[in-house]
Amino acid sequence: MSLPSRCSGALWKCGTPDWSLFISSLLKACRTIRNLEQVHTLVIRKGAEQDNLLITQFICRCNSFSNIGYATSVFDRVCQPNIYLWNSIIKGYCDFSSVSETITIFNRMKSSEVVPDEFTFPSLIKACSGVSAIRKGRAFHGSIVRYGIETDIFVSTSLIDFYGKCCEIECARKIFDGMSHRNEFSWTAMIVGYVTLGDLAAAVKLFNAMPCRNPASWNAMIGGYVKFGDLTTARKLFDQMPERNVVSFTSLICGYAKAGDMASARFLFDQSPVRDIVLWSALISGYAQNGQPNEAVKIFLEMHSKNVRPDEFVMVSLMSACSQVGNLELAKWVDSYVVQNAMDLCRAHVTAALIDMNAKCGNLERASCLFEEMPRRDLFSYCSMIQGLSIHGLGAKAVRLFSRMLDEGMTPDDVAFTVVLNACSHAGLVEDGCLYFNSMKNDYSIIPSPDHYACMVDLLGRSGELKAAYELIKSMPMEPHAGAWGALLGACRLHCDIELGEVVASRLFELEPRSAGSYVLLSNIYAAADRWLDVSNVRNLMREKGIRKIPGVSWI
């Protein structure tokens, strides 16, 4: 039975219904687009398509379903829309269409006899601030002045917010100072503008002068301190807040996660009285980004057990955690969950994360299928696929894929070169590796980082060119890190070069005196040459320094 049929029976028992009120109540009861279509059918049957009030309510309900196409089709049937109806359709375009399409509908309004009012422009200005469309926003500002509504507090606040987000802070401040009356939102918009620009001192000064603070202004300041890495002051403000909301908790949790302090992030999470999907996402993402994938998976399972439906951002963070864990069965479960819950694979970052997870967990067939089905492949997707092939012993295929990426006109960045150099190393492709290493400098003007040099040292070392690898380290324009020296020591172990191994190990002992890896490798080099006295000396040295062997040590 349709929604109108279910509801009309009850109303008829109470007498003949007022159809306008009845349809209004039906609109509030709509839970799906199908419900909305059923109500629209009733609107047509009752000849209410020209009822401005009713159609305004209908457009607002369409907007709540993000269906601007349906809203437009209903709107276009109205012969003489009033200002309220125009404002509702313009708001829909501002929220769910491009700025150019929004301007088109606004121009249609201007060409009619309806004059824009103070409720028309805030949505238009907000649409421009979201994409930093400074010229279009200025044009709307000009229209606001022409229509004489620049003194309206909501219009002025929207302009402050717009200019602040577009880093035109002087324009924002001029409007703010010219306001005869300001509310909490005006003050907060100005504070956010200063924070966006990076002028925390000005934001603090304004915050201290604010006559009445709301949670949004407190959150703006906390966000500002988090942005600048001052978590101590951010926490002090958080503790002083008279009323905290989920945004307050989320902002500080993100700050702690960025600083690598997941213990404080988890403590705050446990203290939060309300946990929305954004808060869950912040914690899961924090664990994934800080190399604690098992904790990220645990939090996701806890969220899942509480029937909180994950969004695409949560799933991307979970996929990142699975990539680190390398658990194929878990990866398959996450993949099937994404498919079964109809998550939007048209969004490039979701598909790219799926490819990365499947590739790193060994499901190369699924990763390749997803990769080839992408309408447009980005750099991250290519790097994920190349790295996955390389990790699982298909270095030559990974290098061919990198060549294909170049043929498609994509410009590699420093990460892409790190990935392909690793692939060359695993496949023993010395010539290709040297070619790409020189190309990044000569063709793409990318200055090689210590990681790039470490990859090249590993490549040369694995192929037996130990002296060339050692000379490359000595020629580095920056101080070589332990990864480069460790790669060379591993090569010395592989090729039983005791003399060079001793030199490299002594350098590693200086860089990482508490790391067991270099001691173990040197000991193994001696053992391979049957120099058991030297093996014993290394082990005694470890015992004297209190260094314990950790299984599975590797630099690459």
Coordinates of C-alpha atoms in Angstrom, one line a residue:
M1 CA 0.0 0.0 0.0
S2 CA 1.3 3.5 -0.9
L3 CA 2.1 6.1 1.7
P4 CA -1.0 8.3 0.7
S5 CA -3.3 5.3 1.0
R6 CA -2.0 4.3 4.4
C7 CA -2.4 7.8 5.8
S8 CA -5.7 8.9 4.1
G9 CA -7.7 6.0 5.7
A10 CA -7.1 7.4 9.2
L11 CA -7.9 11.0 8.1
W12 CA -11.2 10.0 6.4
K13 CA -12.4 8.5 9.7
C14 CA -12.1 12.0 11.2
G15 CA -14.1 13.6 8.4
T16 CA -13.2 15.1 5.0
P17 CA -9.5 16.0 5.0
D18 CA -8.0 19.4 4.2
W19 CA -5.8 18.2 1.2
S20 CA -3.2 20.9 1.6
L21 CA -2.6 20.0 5.3
F22 CA -2.8 16.3 4.4
I23 CA -0.2 16.6 1.7
S24 CA 2.0 18.6 4.0
S25 CA 1.8 15.9 6.6
L26 CA 2.6 13.3 4.0
L27 CA 5.7 15.2 2.9
K28 CA 7.0 15.1 6.5
A29 CA 6.4 11.3 6.6
C30 CA 8.4 10.6 3.4
R31 CA 11.4 8.4 4.0
T32 CA 12.3 7.5 0.4
I33 CA 12.2 8.9 -3.1
R34 CA 9.5 6.4 -3.8
N35 CA 7.3 8.0 -1.1
L36 CA 8.0 11.4 -2.6
E37 CA 6.9 10.2 -6.0
Q38 CA 3.7 8.8 -4.5
V39 CA 2.9 12.2 -2.8
H40 CA 3.7 14.0 -6.1
T41 CA 1.1 11.8 -7.8
L42 CA -1.4 13.0 -5.2
V43 CA -0.4 16.6 -5.7
I44 CA -1.1 16.3 -9.5
R45 CA -4.4 14.5 -8.9
K46 CA -5.6 17.2 -6.6
G47 CA -4.6 20.0 -8.9
A48 CA -2.1 21.5 -6.4
E49 CA 0.8 21.9 -8.7
Q50 CA 0.5 25.7 -8.6
D51 CA 0.2 25.9 -4.9
N52 CA 3.4 27.9 -4.0
L53 CA 3.3 27.0 -0.3
L54 CA 2.8 23.3 -1.0
I55 CA 5.4 23.1 -3.8
T56 CA 7.9 25.0 -1.6
Q57 CA 7.5 22.3 1.0
F58 CA 7.9 19.7 -1.7
I59 CA 11.1 21.2 -3.0
C60 CA 12.5 21.4 0.5
R61 CA 11.8 17.6 0.9
C62 CA 13.5 16.9 -2.4
N63 CA 16.5 18.9 -1.2
S64 CA 16.6 16.7 1.9
F65 CA 17.0 13.7 -0.4
S66 CA 19.7 15.5 -2.4
N67 CA 17.5 15.1 -5.5
I68 CA 17.9 18.5 -7.3
G69 CA 16.8 17.0 -10.6
Y70 CA 13.4 16.0 -9.3
A71 CA 13.0 19.3 -7.5
T72 CA 13.7 21.2 -10.7
S73 CA 11.2 19.2 -12.7
V74 CA 8.5 20.0 -10.1
F75 CA 9.5 23.6 -9.9
D76 CA 9.4 24.1 -13.6
R77 CA 5.7 23.2 -13.6
V78 CA 4.9 26.3 -11.5
C79 CA 3.8 29.2 -13.6
Q80 CA 4.4 32.0 -11.1
P81 CA 6.8 31.0 -8.3
N82 CA 6.9 33.3 -5.4
I83 CA 10.0 34.4 -3.5
Y84 CA 9.8 31.5 -1.0
L85 CA 9.6 28.9 -3.8
W86 CA 12.5 30.6 -5.6
N87 CA 14.6 30.6 -2.4
S88 CA 13.9 26.9 -1.8
I89 CA 15.0 25.9 -5.3
I90 CA 18.1 28.2 -5.2
K91 CA 19.1 26.6 -1.9
G92 CA 18.9 23.2 -3.5
Y93 CA 21.1 24.3 -6.3
C94 CA 23.6 25.8 -3.9
D95 CA 23.8 22.6 -1.9
F96 CA 23.8 20.0 -4.7
S97 CA 24.8 21.6 -8.0
S98 CA 27.8 23.5 -9.4
V99 CA 28.2 27.3 -8.9
S100 CA 27.6 27.9 -12.7
E101 CA 24.2 26.0 -12.6
T102 CA 23.3 27.9 -9.4
I103 CA 24.0 31.2 -11.2
T104 CA 21.8 30.1 -14.1
I105 CA 18.8 29.5 -11.8
F106 CA 19.5 32.8 -10.0
N107 CA 19.5 34.6 -13.3
R108 CA 16.1 33.0 -14.1
M109 CA 14.8 34.5 -10.9
K110 CA 16.1 37.9 -11.8
S111 CA 14.5 37.8 -15.2
S112 CA 11.1 37.1 -13.5
E113 CA 9.3 39.8 -11.5
V114 CA 10.4 38.4 -8.2
V115 CA 13.0 40.4 -6.3
P116 CA 15.7 38.5 -4.3
D117 CA 15.6 39.1 -0.5
E118 CA 17.8 38.6 2.5
F119 CA 17.1 34.9 2.4
T120 CA 18.2 34.4 -1.2
F121 CA 21.8 35.5 -0.9
P122 CA 23.3 33.6 2.1
S123 CA 22.9 30.3 0.3
L124 CA 24.4 31.8 -2.9
I125 CA 27.4 33.2 -1.0
K126 CA 27.9 29.9 0.9
A127 CA 28.0 28.1 -2.4
C128 CA 30.8 30.4 -3.6
S129 CA 32.8 30.1 -0.4
G130 CA 32.8 26.3 -0.6
V131 CA 34.8 26.3 -3.9
S132 CA 36.6 29.7 -3.3
A133 CA 34.8 31.2 -6.3
I134 CA 36.0 34.7 -5.4
R135 CA 34.9 36.5 -8.6
K136 CA 31.4 35.0 -8.5
G137 CA 31.1 35.8 -4.8
R138 CA 32.1 39.4 -5.4
A139 CA 29.4 39.6 -8.1
F140 CA 26.8 38.4 -5.6
H141 CA 28.1 41.0 -3.1
G142 CA 27.5 43.7 -5.7
S143 CA 23.9 42.4 -6.2
I144 CA 23.4 42.5 -2.4
V145 CA 24.4 46.2 -2.4
R146 CA 22.2 47.0 -5.4
Y147 CA 19.2 45.4 -3.7
G148 CA 19.9 47.3 -0.4
I149 CA 20.1 44.3 1.9
E150 CA 23.8 44.5 2.9
T151 CA 22.9 45.6 6.4
D152 CA 21.0 42.4 7.2
I153 CA 22.9 40.5 9.9
F154 CA 22.6 37.1 8.1
V155 CA 23.7 38.5 4.8
S156 CA 26.6 40.3 6.4
T157 CA 27.7 37.1 8.3
S158 CA 27.6 35.0 5.1
L159 CA 29.8 37.6 3.4
I160 CA 32.3 37.5 6.3
D161 CA 32.4 33.7 6.1
F162 CA 32.9 33.9 2.3
Y163 CA 35.7 36.4 2.3
G164 CA 37.4 34.7 5.3
K165 CA 37.4 31.3 3.6
C166 CA 38.7 32.9 0.4
C167 CA 41.6 34.5 2.5
E168 CA 40.3 38.0 1.7
I169 CA 40.5 38.8 5.4
E170 CA 40.6 42.6 5.0
C171 CA 37.2 42.6 3.1
A172 CA 35.8 40.3 5.8
R173 CA 37.0 42.6 8.6
K174 CA 35.6 45.7 6.8
I175 CA 32.2 44.1 6.8
F176 CA 32.5 43.0 10.4
D177 CA 33.5 46.4 11.6
G178 CA 30.7 48.0 9.7
M179 CA 28.0 45.9 11.3
S180 CA 25.8 47.9 13.7
H181 CA 24.6 44.6 15.3
R182 CA 26.6 41.4 15.5
N183 CA 25.5 38.0 16.7
E184 CA 27.6 35.0 17.8
F185 CA 27.7 33.7 14.2
S186 CA 29.2 37.0 13.0
W187 CA 32.0 36.8 15.6
T188 CA 32.6 33.1 14.9
A189 CA 32.8 33.7 11.1
M190 CA 35.4 36.4 11.6
I191 CA 37.4 34.1 14.0
V192 CA 37.3 31.2 11.5
G193 CA 38.5 33.6 8.8
Y194 CA 41.6 34.5 10.9
V195 CA 42.3 30.9 11.7
T196 CA 42.0 30.0 8.0
L197 CA 44.5 32.6 7.1
G198 CA 46.9 31.4 9.8
D199 CA 46.6 34.6 11.9
L200 CA 46.0 32.9 15.3
A201 CA 47.0 36.0 17.3
A202 CA 44.2 38.0 15.6
A203 CA 41.7 35.1 16.2
V204 CA 42.7 35.0 19.9
K205 CA 42.2 38.8 20.3
L206 CA 38.8 38.6 18.7
F207 CA 37.8 35.5 20.7
N208 CA 38.8 37.3 24.0
A209 CA 36.7 40.3 23.0
M210 CA 33.7 38.3 22.1
P211 CA 30.8 39.3 24.4
C212 CA 29.0 35.9 24.3
R213 CA 30.7 32.7 23.1
N214 CA 28.9 29.8 21.6
P215 CA 30.3 26.2 21.1
A216 CA 31.2 27.0 17.4
S217 CA 33.5 29.9 18.5
W218 CA 35.2 27.6 21.1
N219 CA 35.6 24.9 18.5
A220 CA 37.0 27.4 16.0
M221 CA 39.8 28.4 18.4
I222 CA 40.5 24.7 19.4
G223 CA 40.7 23.9 15.7
G224 CA 43.1 26.8 15.3
Y225 CA 45.5 25.6 18.0
V226 CA 45.3 22.1 16.7
K227 CA 46.1 23.4 13.2
F228 CA 49.3 25.0 14.6
G229 CA 50.2 22.0 16.6
D230 CA 49.7 23.6 20.0
L231 CA 47.8 20.8 21.6
T232 CA 48.5 22.0 25.2
T233 CA 46.5 25.3 24.6
A234 CA 43.9 23.4 22.6
R235 CA 43.3 21.0 25.5
K236 CA 43.2 23.9 28.0
L237 CA 40.5 25.6 26.0
F238 CA 38.7 22.3 25.7
D239 CA 38.7 21.9 29.4
Q240 CA 37.4 25.4 29.9
M241 CA 34.5 25.0 27.5
P242 CA 31.2 25.4 29.4
E243 CA 29.4 23.1 26.8
R244 CA 31.3 20.6 24.7
N245 CA 29.8 18.9 21.6
V246 CA 30.9 16.1 19.3
V247 CA 32.8 18.6 17.1
S248 CA 34.9 19.6 20.1
F249 CA 35.9 16.1 20.8
T250 CA 36.5 15.3 17.2
S251 CA 38.8 18.3 16.6
L252 CA 41.0 17.5 19.6
I253 CA 41.1 13.7 18.8
C254 CA 42.3 14.6 15.2
G255 CA 45.0 16.8 16.7
Y256 CA 46.2 14.1 19.0
A257 CA 46.1 11.5 16.2
K258 CA 48.2 13.9 13.9
A259 CA 50.7 14.2 16.7
G260 CA 50.9 10.4 17.2
D261 CA 49.4 10.5 20.7
M262 CA 46.8 7.8 20.2
A263 CA 46.5 7.2 24.0
S264 CA 45.2 10.7 24.5
A265 CA 43.0 10.4 21.5
R266 CA 41.4 7.2 22.8
F267 CA 41.0 8.7 26.3
L268 CA 39.0 11.6 24.8
F269 CA 37.0 9.2 22.6
D270 CA 36.0 7.2 25.7
Q271 CA 34.9 10.4 27.4
S272 CA 32.7 11.6 24.6
P273 CA 29.0 11.3 25.6
V274 CA 27.9 11.3 21.9
R275 CA 29.7 9.4 19.2
D276 CA 28.7 10.2 15.6
I277 CA 30.2 8.6 12.5
V278 CA 32.8 11.5 12.2
L279 CA 34.1 10.8 15.7
W280 CA 34.4 7.1 15.0
S281 CA 36.1 7.9 11.7
A282 CA 38.7 10.2 13.4
L283 CA 39.8 7.4 15.8
I284 CA 39.9 4.7 13.2
S285 CA 41.9 6.9 10.8
G286 CA 44.2 7.9 13.6
Y287 CA 45.1 4.4 14.5
A288 CA 45.6 3.5 10.8
Q289 CA 47.8 6.6 10.1
N290 CA 49.9 5.9 13.2
G291 CA 50.8 2.3 12.3
Q292 CA 48.4 0.6 14.7
P293 CA 46.2 -1.2 12.2
N294 CA 45.0 -3.9 14.6
E295 CA 43.6 -1.2 16.9
A296 CA 41.9 0.4 13.9
V297 CA 40.2 -2.9 13.1
K298 CA 39.1 -3.4 16.7
I299 CA 37.5 0.0 16.8
F300 CA 35.7 -0.6 13.6
L301 CA 34.3 -3.9 14.9
E302 CA 33.2 -2.1 18.1
M303 CA 31.4 0.5 16.0
H304 CA 29.9 -2.3 13.8
S305 CA 28.6 -4.1 17.0
K306 CA 26.8 -0.9 18.0
N307 CA 25.0 -0.8 14.6
V308 CA 26.7 2.4 13.5
R309 CA 26.7 2.4 9.7
P310 CA 30.1 3.3 8.4
D311 CA 30.5 5.9 5.7
E312 CA 33.1 5.9 2.9
F313 CA 35.7 7.7 5.0
V314 CA 35.5 5.0 7.7
M315 CA 35.9 2.3 5.1
V316 CA 38.9 4.0 3.4
S317 CA 40.6 4.2 6.8
L318 CA 39.7 0.5 7.5
M319 CA 41.1 -0.5 4.1
S320 CA 44.3 1.4 5.0
A321 CA 44.6 -0.6 8.2
C322 CA 44.0 -3.9 6.4
S323 CA 46.7 -3.0 3.9
Q324 CA 49.1 -2.7 6.8
V325 CA 48.0 -5.9 8.4
G326 CA 48.2 -7.8 5.1
N327 CA 45.4 -10.2 6.2
L328 CA 43.9 -11.6 3.0
E329 CA 40.7 -13.0 4.6
L330 CA 40.0 -9.7 6.4
A331 CA 40.6 -7.8 3.1
K332 CA 38.1 -10.1 1.3
W333 CA 35.5 -9.4 4.1
V334 CA 36.0 -5.6 3.8
D335 CA 35.7 -5.8 0.0
S336 CA 32.5 -7.8 0.2
Y337 CA 31.1 -5.4 2.8
V338 CA 31.7 -2.4 0.5
V339 CA 30.0 -4.1 -2.4
Q340 CA 27.1 -5.5 -0.4
N341 CA 26.4 -2.1 1.2
A342 CA 26.4 -0.4 -2.2
M343 CA 29.1 2.1 -1.4
D344 CA 29.9 4.4 -4.2
L345 CA 32.8 2.9 -6.2
C346 CA 32.6 5.8 -8.6
R347 CA 34.4 7.9 -6.0
A348 CA 38.1 7.5 -7.0
H349 CA 39.5 7.5 -3.4
V350 CA 37.2 4.6 -2.4
T351 CA 38.2 2.5 -5.4
A352 CA 41.9 3.5 -5.0
A353 CA 41.8 2.3 -1.4
L354 CA 40.2 -1.0 -2.4
I355 CA 42.9 -1.5 -5.0
D356 CA 45.6 -0.7 -2.4
M357 CA 44.2 -3.1 0.1
N358 CA 43.7 -6.0 -2.3
A359 CA 47.1 -5.5 -3.9
K360 CA 49.0 -5.4 -0.6
C361 CA 47.1 -8.3 0.8
G362 CA 47.8 -10.5 -2.2
N363 CA 44.5 -10.5 -4.0
L364 CA 46.1 -9.2 -7.2
E365 CA 43.4 -10.5 -9.4
R366 CA 40.7 -8.5 -7.7
A367 CA 43.0 -5.4 -7.5
S368 CA 43.7 -5.7 -11.2
C369 CA 40.0 -6.0 -12.0
L370 CA 39.2 -2.9 -10.0
F371 CA 42.1 -1.0 -11.5
E372 CA 41.2 -1.8 -15.1
E373 CA 37.5 -0.9 -14.5
M374 CA 38.3 2.6 -13.2
P375 CA 37.1 5.2 -15.7
R376 CA 40.0 7.4 -14.8
R377 CA 43.1 6.1 -13.0
D378 CA 44.9 8.5 -10.8
L379 CA 48.5 8.4 -9.5
F380 CA 47.6 6.8 -6.2
S381 CA 45.8 3.9 -8.0
Y382 CA 48.8 3.3 -10.2
C383 CA 51.2 3.4 -7.2
S384 CA 49.1 1.0 -5.2
M385 CA 49.0 -1.5 -8.1
I386 CA 52.7 -1.2 -8.8
Q387 CA 53.6 -1.6 -5.1
G388 CA 51.2 -4.6 -4.8
L389 CA 52.8 -6.4 -7.8
S390 CA 56.3 -5.6 -6.5
I391 CA 55.6 -6.9 -3.0
H392 CA 54.3 -10.2 -4.4
G393 CA 57.3 -11.0 -6.6
L394 CA 56.1 -9.4 -9.9
G395 CA 58.6 -6.6 -10.1
A396 CA 59.1 -6.7 -13.8
K397 CA 55.3 -6.5 -14.3
A398 CA 55.2 -3.6 -11.9
V399 CA 57.9 -1.7 -13.9
R400 CA 55.9 -2.3 -17.1
L401 CA 52.9 -0.8 -15.4
F402 CA 54.9 2.3 -14.4
S403 CA 55.9 2.6 -18.1
R404 CA 52.2 2.4 -19.1
M405 CA 51.5 5.1 -16.6
L406 CA 54.0 7.4 -18.2
D407 CA 52.6 6.5 -21.7
E408 CA 49.2 7.7 -20.5
G409 CA 50.6 11.1 -19.8
M410 CA 50.6 10.9 -16.0
T411 CA 53.3 12.9 -14.2
P412 CA 55.0 10.8 -11.4
D413 CA 55.7 12.4 -8.1
D414 CA 58.4 11.5 -5.5
V415 CA 56.2 8.7 -4.0
A416 CA 55.7 7.1 -7.5
F417 CA 59.5 7.1 -8.0
T418 CA 60.0 5.4 -4.6
V419 CA 57.5 2.7 -5.6
V420 CA 59.1 2.0 -9.0
L421 CA 62.6 2.0 -7.6
N422 CA 61.6 -0.5 -5.0
A423 CA 60.0 -2.6 -7.8
C424 CA 63.3 -2.4 -9.8
S425 CA 65.2 -3.5 -6.7
H426 CA 63.0 -6.6 -6.1
A427 CA 63.2 -7.6 -9.7
G428 CA 66.9 -6.9 -10.0
L429 CA 66.4 -4.4 -12.8
V430 CA 69.5 -2.3 -12.3
E431 CA 69.5 -0.6 -15.7
D432 CA 65.8 0.4 -15.4
G433 CA 66.4 1.6 -11.8
C434 CA 69.3 3.8 -12.8
L435 CA 67.3 5.2 -15.7
Y436 CA 64.3 6.2 -13.4
F437 CA 66.6 7.6 -10.7
N438 CA 68.3 9.9 -13.3
S439 CA 64.9 10.7 -14.9
M440 CA 63.4 12.0 -11.7
K441 CA 66.2 14.6 -11.5
N442 CA 66.6 15.4 -15.2
D443 CA 63.1 15.1 -16.6
Y444 CA 60.8 15.9 -13.6
S445 CA 63.0 18.2 -11.5
I446 CA 62.5 16.0 -8.4
I447 CA 65.4 16.2 -5.9
P448 CA 66.0 12.6 -4.7
S449 CA 65.2 12.1 -1.0
P450 CA 67.1 9.8 1.4
D451 CA 64.4 7.2 0.7
H452 CA 65.2 7.3 -3.1
Y453 CA 68.9 6.9 -2.4
A454 CA 68.1 4.0 0.0
C455 CA 66.2 2.3 -2.8
M456 CA 69.1 2.7 -5.2
V457 CA 71.6 1.4 -2.6
D458 CA 69.3 -1.6 -2.1
L459 CA 69.1 -2.1 -5.9
L460 CA 72.8 -1.9 -6.5
G461 CA 73.6 -4.0 -3.3
R462 CA 71.2 -6.8 -4.3
S463 CA 72.8 -7.1 -7.7
G464 CA 76.3 -7.4 -6.2
E465 CA 77.5 -3.9 -7.0
L466 CA 78.5 -3.2 -3.4
K467 CA 81.2 -0.7 -4.2
A468 CA 78.9 1.3 -6.4
A469 CA 76.3 1.3 -3.6
Y470 CA 78.9 2.5 -1.1
E471 CA 80.0 5.3 -3.4
L472 CA 76.4 6.3 -3.9
I473 CA 75.9 6.7 -0.1
K474 CA 79.1 8.7 0.2
S475 CA 77.9 11.0 -2.7
M476 CA 74.5 11.8 -1.1
P477 CA 74.0 15.5 -0.7
M478 CA 72.3 14.9 2.7
E479 CA 73.2 12.8 5.7
P480 CA 72.4 9.1 4.8
H481 CA 69.8 7.6 7.2
A482 CA 69.9 4.2 8.7
G483 CA 67.7 2.8 5.9
A484 CA 70.4 3.4 3.3
W485 CA 73.2 2.0 5.5
G486 CA 71.0 -1.0 6.5
A487 CA 70.3 -1.8 2.9
L488 CA 74.0 -1.9 2.2
L489 CA 74.7 -4.1 5.2
G490 CA 72.0 -6.5 4.1
A491 CA 73.7 -6.7 0.7
C492 CA 77.1 -7.3 2.4
R493 CA 75.4 -10.2 4.2
L494 CA 74.0 -11.5 0.9
H495 CA 77.3 -11.4 -0.9
C496 CA 79.6 -12.2 2.2
D497 CA 81.6 -8.9 2.0
I498 CA 83.2 -8.9 5.5
E499 CA 85.4 -5.9 5.0
L500 CA 82.7 -3.5 3.7
G501 CA 80.2 -5.0 6.2
E502 CA 82.4 -4.0 9.1
V503 CA 82.6 -0.5 7.9
V504 CA 78.9 -0.2 7.3
A505 CA 78.0 -1.9 10.6
S506 CA 80.2 0.6 12.6
R507 CA 78.3 3.5 11.0
L508 CA 75.0 1.9 12.0
F509 CA 76.2 1.3 15.5
E510 CA 76.6 5.1 15.7
L511 CA 73.3 6.0 14.1
E512 CA 71.2 3.4 16.0
P513 CA 73.2 2.1 19.0
R514 CA 70.1 0.3 20.5
S515 CA 69.0 -1.4 17.3
A516 CA 69.6 -5.1 17.2
G517 CA 69.3 -5.4 13.4
S518 CA 72.8 -4.2 12.5
Y519 CA 74.5 -6.4 15.2
V520 CA 72.5 -9.5 14.0
L521 CA 73.5 -8.9 10.3
L522 CA 77.2 -8.4 11.2
S523 CA 77.1 -11.6 13.3
N524 CA 75.5 -13.4 10.3
I525 CA 78.2 -12.1 8.0
Y526 CA 80.9 -13.5 10.3
A527 CA 79.0 -16.8 10.7
A528 CA 78.8 -17.2 6.9
A529 CA 82.6 -16.9 6.8
D530 CA 83.1 -19.4 9.7
R531 CA 84.6 -16.6 11.9
W532 CA 83.0 -17.8 15.1
L533 CA 85.2 -15.8 17.4
D534 CA 83.9 -12.6 15.8
V535 CA 80.3 -14.0 16.1
S536 CA 80.9 -14.5 19.8
N537 CA 82.4 -11.0 20.2
V538 CA 79.3 -9.4 18.5
R539 CA 76.9 -11.3 20.7
N540 CA 78.9 -10.5 23.8
L541 CA 78.8 -6.8 22.8
M542 CA 75.0 -7.0 22.5
R543 CA 74.7 -8.5 25.9
E544 CA 77.0 -5.8 27.4
K545 CA 74.7 -3.1 25.9
G546 CA 71.5 -4.9 26.9
I547 CA 70.4 -5.3 23.3
R548 CA 68.0 -8.1 22.6
K549 CA 67.6 -9.7 19.2
I550 CA 64.2 -9.0 17.6
P551 CA 63.0 -11.5 15.0
G552 CA 62.2 -10.3 11.5
V553 CA 64.3 -7.2 11.3
S554 CA 64.5 -5.6 7.8
W555 CA 65.3 -2.2 6.4
I556 CA 63.5 -2.5 3.0

